[in-house]
CSV table of C-alpha atoms in Angstrom, one decimal:
chain,number,residue,atom,x,y,z
R,30,LEU,CA,-14.9,-24.6,37.7
R,31,LYS,CA,-15.7,-27.4,35.3
R,32,VAL,CA,-17.8,-24.9,33.3
R,33,TYR,CA,-15.0,-22.4,32.8
R,34,THR,CA,-11.9,-24.5,32.9
R,35,PRO,CA,-11.9,-25.2,29.1
R,36,TYR,CA,-11.3,-21.5,28.5
R,37,THR,CA,-8.4,-20.9,30.9
R,38,TYR,CA,-6.0,-21.3,28.0
R,39,LEU,CA,-7.1,-17.8,27.0
R,40,LEU,CA,-5.1,-16.4,30.0
R,41,SER,CA,-2.0,-18.6,29.5
R,42,ALA,CA,1.4,-17.2,28.3
R,43,ASP,CA,1.5,-19.9,25.6
R,44,THR,CA,-1.7,-18.6,24.0
R,45,GLU,CA,-0.1,-15.1,24.0
R,46,LYS,CA,3.1,-16.5,22.4
R,47,LYS,CA,1.0,-18.3,19.8
R,48,VAL,CA,-0.7,-15.1,18.7
R,49,VAL,CA,2.7,-13.3,18.6
R,50,ASP,CA,4.2,-16.0,16.6
R,51,PHE,CA,1.2,-16.1,14.2
R,52,ASN,CA,1.6,-12.3,13.7
R,53,ASN,CA,5.3,-12.6,13.0
R,54,THR,CA,4.7,-15.1,10.1
R,55,LYS,CA,3.0,-14.5,6.8
R,56,HIS,CA,-0.5,-15.7,6.5
R,57,THR,CA,-3.3,-15.3,4.1
R,58,LEU,CA,-6.3,-13.2,5.1
R,59,ALA,CA,-8.4,-16.4,5.1
R,60,GLU,CA,-6.0,-17.9,7.7
R,61,VAL,CA,-6.2,-14.8,9.8
R,62,THR,CA,-10.0,-14.8,9.6
R,63,THR,CA,-10.0,-18.4,10.7
R,64,GLU,CA,-7.7,-17.6,13.7
R,65,ILE,CA,-9.8,-14.6,14.7
R,66,ALA,CA,-12.9,-16.8,14.5
R,67,LYS,CA,-11.5,-19.2,17.1
R,68,TYR,CA,-11.3,-16.4,19.8
R,69,GLU,CA,-14.5,-15.0,18.7
R,70,LEU,CA,-16.1,-18.4,19.2
R,71,ALA,CA,-14.5,-18.8,22.6
R,72,ARG,CA,-15.9,-15.4,23.6
R,73,LYS,CA,-19.4,-16.3,22.6
R,74,GLU,CA,-19.2,-19.7,24.4
R,75,VAL,CA,-18.0,-18.0,27.6
R,76,GLU,CA,-20.8,-15.6,27.5
R,77,LYS,CA,-23.2,-18.6,27.3
R,78,ARG,CA,-21.6,-20.7,30.1
R,79,SER,CA,-23.8,-19.6,33.0
R,80,GLN,CA,-25.6,-16.7,34.5
R,81,PRO,CA,-23.5,-14.1,36.2
R,82,ASP,CA,-24.7,-15.3,39.6
R,83,VAL,CA,-25.4,-19.0,40.3
R,84,ARG,CA,-27.5,-19.5,43.4
R,85,PHE,CA,-27.3,-22.6,45.6
R,86,ASN,CA,-29.1,-23.4,48.8
R,87,LEU,CA,-26.6,-21.8,51.2
R,88,TYR,CA,-24.5,-19.6,48.9
R,89,THR,CA,-24.3,-17.8,45.6
R,90,VAL,CA,-21.4,-18.1,43.2
R,91,SER,CA,-20.6,-14.9,41.4
R,92,CYS,CA,-19.3,-15.7,37.9
R,93,GLY,CA,-19.5,-12.2,36.5
R,94,ALA,CA,-15.8,-11.3,37.0
R,95,VAL,CA,-14.7,-14.6,35.5
R,96,LYS,CA,-16.9,-14.2,32.4
R,97,ASP,CA,-15.8,-10.6,31.9
R,98,ARG,CA,-12.1,-11.5,32.3
R,99,LEU,CA,-12.3,-14.4,29.8
R,100,THR,CA,-14.5,-12.7,27.2
R,101,LEU,CA,-12.3,-9.5,27.4
R,102,ARG,CA,-9.2,-11.7,26.9
R,103,ALA,CA,-10.6,-13.5,23.9
R,104,GLU,CA,-11.5,-10.2,22.4
R,105,GLU,CA,-8.0,-8.8,23.1
R,106,LEU,CA,-6.4,-11.8,21.3
R,107,ALA,CA,-8.7,-11.4,18.3
R,108,GLU,CA,-7.8,-7.6,18.3
R,109,LYS,CA,-4.1,-8.3,18.3
R,110,LEU,CA,-4.7,-10.3,15.0
R,111,ARG,CA,-6.7,-7.6,13.5
R,112,LEU,CA,-4.3,-4.9,14.5
R,113,CYS,CA,-1.4,-6.8,12.8
R,114,VAL,CA,-3.3,-6.8,9.5
R,115,LYS,CA,-4.2,-3.1,10.0
R,116,SER,CA,-0.6,-2.1,10.8
R,117,ALA,CA,0.7,-3.9,7.6
R,118,PHE,CA,-2.1,-2.4,5.6
R,119,LEU,CA,-1.3,1.1,6.6
R,120,ALA,CA,2.4,0.6,6.1
R,121,LYS,CA,1.8,-0.8,2.7
R,122,GLY,CA,-0.5,2.1,1.9
R,123,ALA,CA,2.2,4.6,2.9
R,124,GLU,CA,4.8,2.8,0.7
R,125,ILE,CA,2.4,2.8,-2.3
R,126,CYS,CA,1.8,6.5,-1.9
R,127,ASN,CA,5.5,7.2,-1.7
R,128,ARG,CA,6.2,5.2,-4.9
R,129,TYR,CA,3.4,6.9,-6.7
R,130,MET,CA,4.6,10.3,-5.6
R,131,GLU,CA,8.2,9.5,-6.8
R,132,ILE,CA,6.8,8.6,-10.2
R,133,PHE,CA,4.6,11.7,-10.3
R,134,VAL,CA,7.5,14.0,-9.5
R,135,ARG,CA,9.8,12.2,-12.0
R,136,LEU,CA,7.2,12.6,-14.7
R,137,GLY,CA,7.0,16.3,-14.0
R,138,GLN,CA,10.6,17.1,-14.6
R,139,HIS,CA,11.7,19.3,-17.5
R,140,PRO,CA,14.8,17.9,-19.1
R,141,GLN,CA,17.5,20.6,-19.8
R,142,THR,CA,19.9,18.4,-21.8
R,143,GLU,CA,19.7,15.6,-24.4
R,144,GLU,CA,20.9,13.2,-21.8
R,145,GLU,CA,18.1,14.1,-19.4
R,146,MET,CA,15.6,13.8,-22.2
R,147,VAL,CA,16.7,10.4,-23.2
R,148,ALA,CA,16.7,9.4,-19.4
R,149,LEU,CA,13.0,10.7,-18.9
R,150,GLU,CA,12.0,9.0,-22.2
R,151,GLN,CA,13.3,5.7,-20.9
R,152,PHE,CA,11.6,6.2,-17.5
R,153,LEU,CA,8.3,7.0,-19.3
R,154,SER,CA,8.8,3.8,-21.3
R,155,ASP,CA,9.3,1.9,-18.1
R,156,CYS,CA,6.3,3.5,-16.4
R,157,THR,CA,3.7,1.1,-17.9
R,158,ALA,CA,5.3,-1.9,-16.0
R,159,LEU,CA,5.8,0.1,-12.9
R,160,LEU,CA,2.3,1.2,-12.7
R,161,LEU,CA,1.0,-2.2,-13.4
R,162,GLU,CA,3.0,-3.5,-10.5
R,163,LEU,CA,1.7,-0.7,-8.3
R,164,ASN,CA,-2.0,-1.2,-9.4
R,165,GLY,CA,-1.5,-5.0,-8.5
R,166,GLU,CA,-0.3,-4.1,-5.1
R,167,LEU,CA,-3.2,-1.7,-4.7
R,168,ASN,CA,-5.7,-4.4,-5.5
R,169,GLU,CA,-4.1,-6.7,-2.9
R,170,ALA,CA,-4.3,-3.8,-0.3
R,171,ARG,CA,-7.9,-3.4,-1.3
R,172,LYS,CA,-8.5,-7.0,0.0
R,173,SER,CA,-7.0,-6.1,3.3
R,174,LEU,CA,-9.2,-3.0,3.5
R,175,ARG,CA,-12.3,-5.2,2.9
R,176,PHE,CA,-11.1,-7.6,5.7
R,177,LEU,CA,-10.6,-4.7,8.1
R,178,THR,CA,-14.1,-3.3,7.2
R,179,GLU,CA,-15.7,-6.6,7.8
R,180,GLN,CA,-13.8,-6.9,11.1
R,181,ALA,CA,-15.2,-3.5,12.1
R,182,CYS,CA,-11.7,-2.0,12.6
R,183,GLY,CA,-11.9,1.7,13.0
R,184,PHE,CA,-9.4,4.2,11.5
R,185,ALA,CA,-8.1,7.5,12.8
R,186,PRO,CA,-8.6,10.6,10.7
R,187,GLU,CA,-5.1,10.5,9.4
R,188,HIS,CA,-5.5,7.0,8.4
R,189,LEU,CA,-8.6,7.8,6.4
R,190,THR,CA,-6.6,10.4,4.7
R,191,LEU,CA,-3.9,8.0,3.8
R,192,ILE,CA,-6.4,5.5,2.5
R,193,GLY,CA,-8.1,8.2,0.4
R,194,ASP,CA,-4.7,9.4,-1.0
R,195,THR,CA,-3.7,5.9,-1.9
R,196,TRP,CA,-6.8,5.1,-3.8
R,197,CYS,CA,-6.7,8.4,-5.7
R,198,TRP,CA,-3.3,7.9,-7.2
R,199,PRO,CA,-4.2,5.8,-10.3
R,200,GLY,CA,-6.5,8.6,-11.4
R,201,LYS,CA,-3.9,11.2,-10.7
R,202,ILE,CA,-1.0,9.5,-12.4
R,203,ARG,CA,-2.6,8.7,-15.8
R,204,PRO,CA,-3.0,12.4,-16.9
R,205,LYS,CA,0.6,13.0,-15.7
R,206,VAL,CA,1.8,10.2,-17.9
R,207,ASP,CA,-0.1,11.7,-20.9
R,208,GLU,CA,1.2,15.2,-20.0
R,209,CYS,CA,4.9,14.0,-19.8
R,210,ASN,CA,4.5,12.1,-23.1
R,211,LYS,CA,3.2,15.2,-24.9
R,212,ARG,CA,5.9,17.3,-23.3
R,213,LEU,CA,8.7,15.0,-24.4
R,214,LYS,CA,7.3,14.9,-27.9
R,215,ALA,CA,7.3,18.6,-28.1
R,216,GLU,CA,10.9,18.8,-26.6
R,217,ARG,CA,12.0,16.2,-29.1
R,218,ASN,CA,10.5,18.0,-32.0
R,219,ARG,CA,12.0,21.3,-30.8
R,220,ALA,CA,15.5,19.6,-30.5
R,221,GLU,CA,15.1,18.1,-34.0
R,222,ASP,CA,14.2,21.5,-35.4
R,223,GLU,CA,17.2,23.1,-33.7
R,224,LEU,CA,19.4,20.3,-35.1
R,225,ASN,CA,18.1,20.8,-38.6
R,226,VAL,CA,18.8,24.6,-38.4
R,227,LYS,CA,22.4,23.9,-37.2
R,228,LYS,CA,22.8,21.3,-40.1
R,229,GLU,CA,21.6,23.9,-42.6
R,230,ARG,CA,23.9,26.6,-41.2
R,231,PHE,CA,26.9,24.1,-41.3
R,232,ILE,CA,26.1,23.2,-44.9
R,233,GLU,CA,26.0,26.9,-45.8
R,234,GLU,CA,29.3,27.5,-44.0
R,235,LEU,CA,30.9,24.5,-45.9
R,236,ASP,CA,29.5,25.9,-49.2
R,237,GLU,CA,31.1,29.3,-48.3
R,238,TYR,CA,34.4,27.6,-47.5
R,239,VAL,CA,34.4,25.8,-50.9
R,240,ARG,CA,33.6,29.0,-52.7
R,241,GLN,CA,36.4,30.8,-50.9
R,242,ALA,CA,38.9,27.9,-51.6
R,243,GLU,CA,37.9,27.9,-55.4
R,244,ALA,CA,38.3,31.6,-55.6
R,245,ALA,CA,41.7,31.5,-53.9
R,246,SER,CA,42.9,28.7,-56.3
R,247,SER,CA,41.8,30.4,-59.5
């Protein structure tokens, strides 16, 4: 009993609440790593406490079930901490993907009016800041992915697809920005050419009106 009593806290409701409260507040990855290490250390120490069966003169004390329960519980608590980081990482990845997709779709639009063209040009101008912000968030997410890899957290196939899609976006979005920029310049040049043609026709019409007025007055 004295050998295993120091680790009974692993089974308490207070410890469960502590882990839940920890997950419900914001922490750095270093702090999460430290917290996980506490339970990993407890698991290793329990495993070293005694042999599964301790033999005395008249009886044998079987410690296997106690060791298994305590080590399993220590691992469960550590896993809860890992899963919290994993859940936040996947949610952030989905959010980043959606925001990249919104930018991608917006850049692919073809303006039909002068107002739409001006709006898209303004959006394109704002894209630099938007993409810098997204790339910064992607770098932060990369730290979480490294943490999860180091903690040997597995990913389902759909999660691996999400991770792959997320990290592909910077390479996909850059050509789209260039394409949009070229398209807008072409549209702007076309609009300016049409405006010049209209101006020339208007001047010609004015000249004709002047000639007609002069002819009428002579």
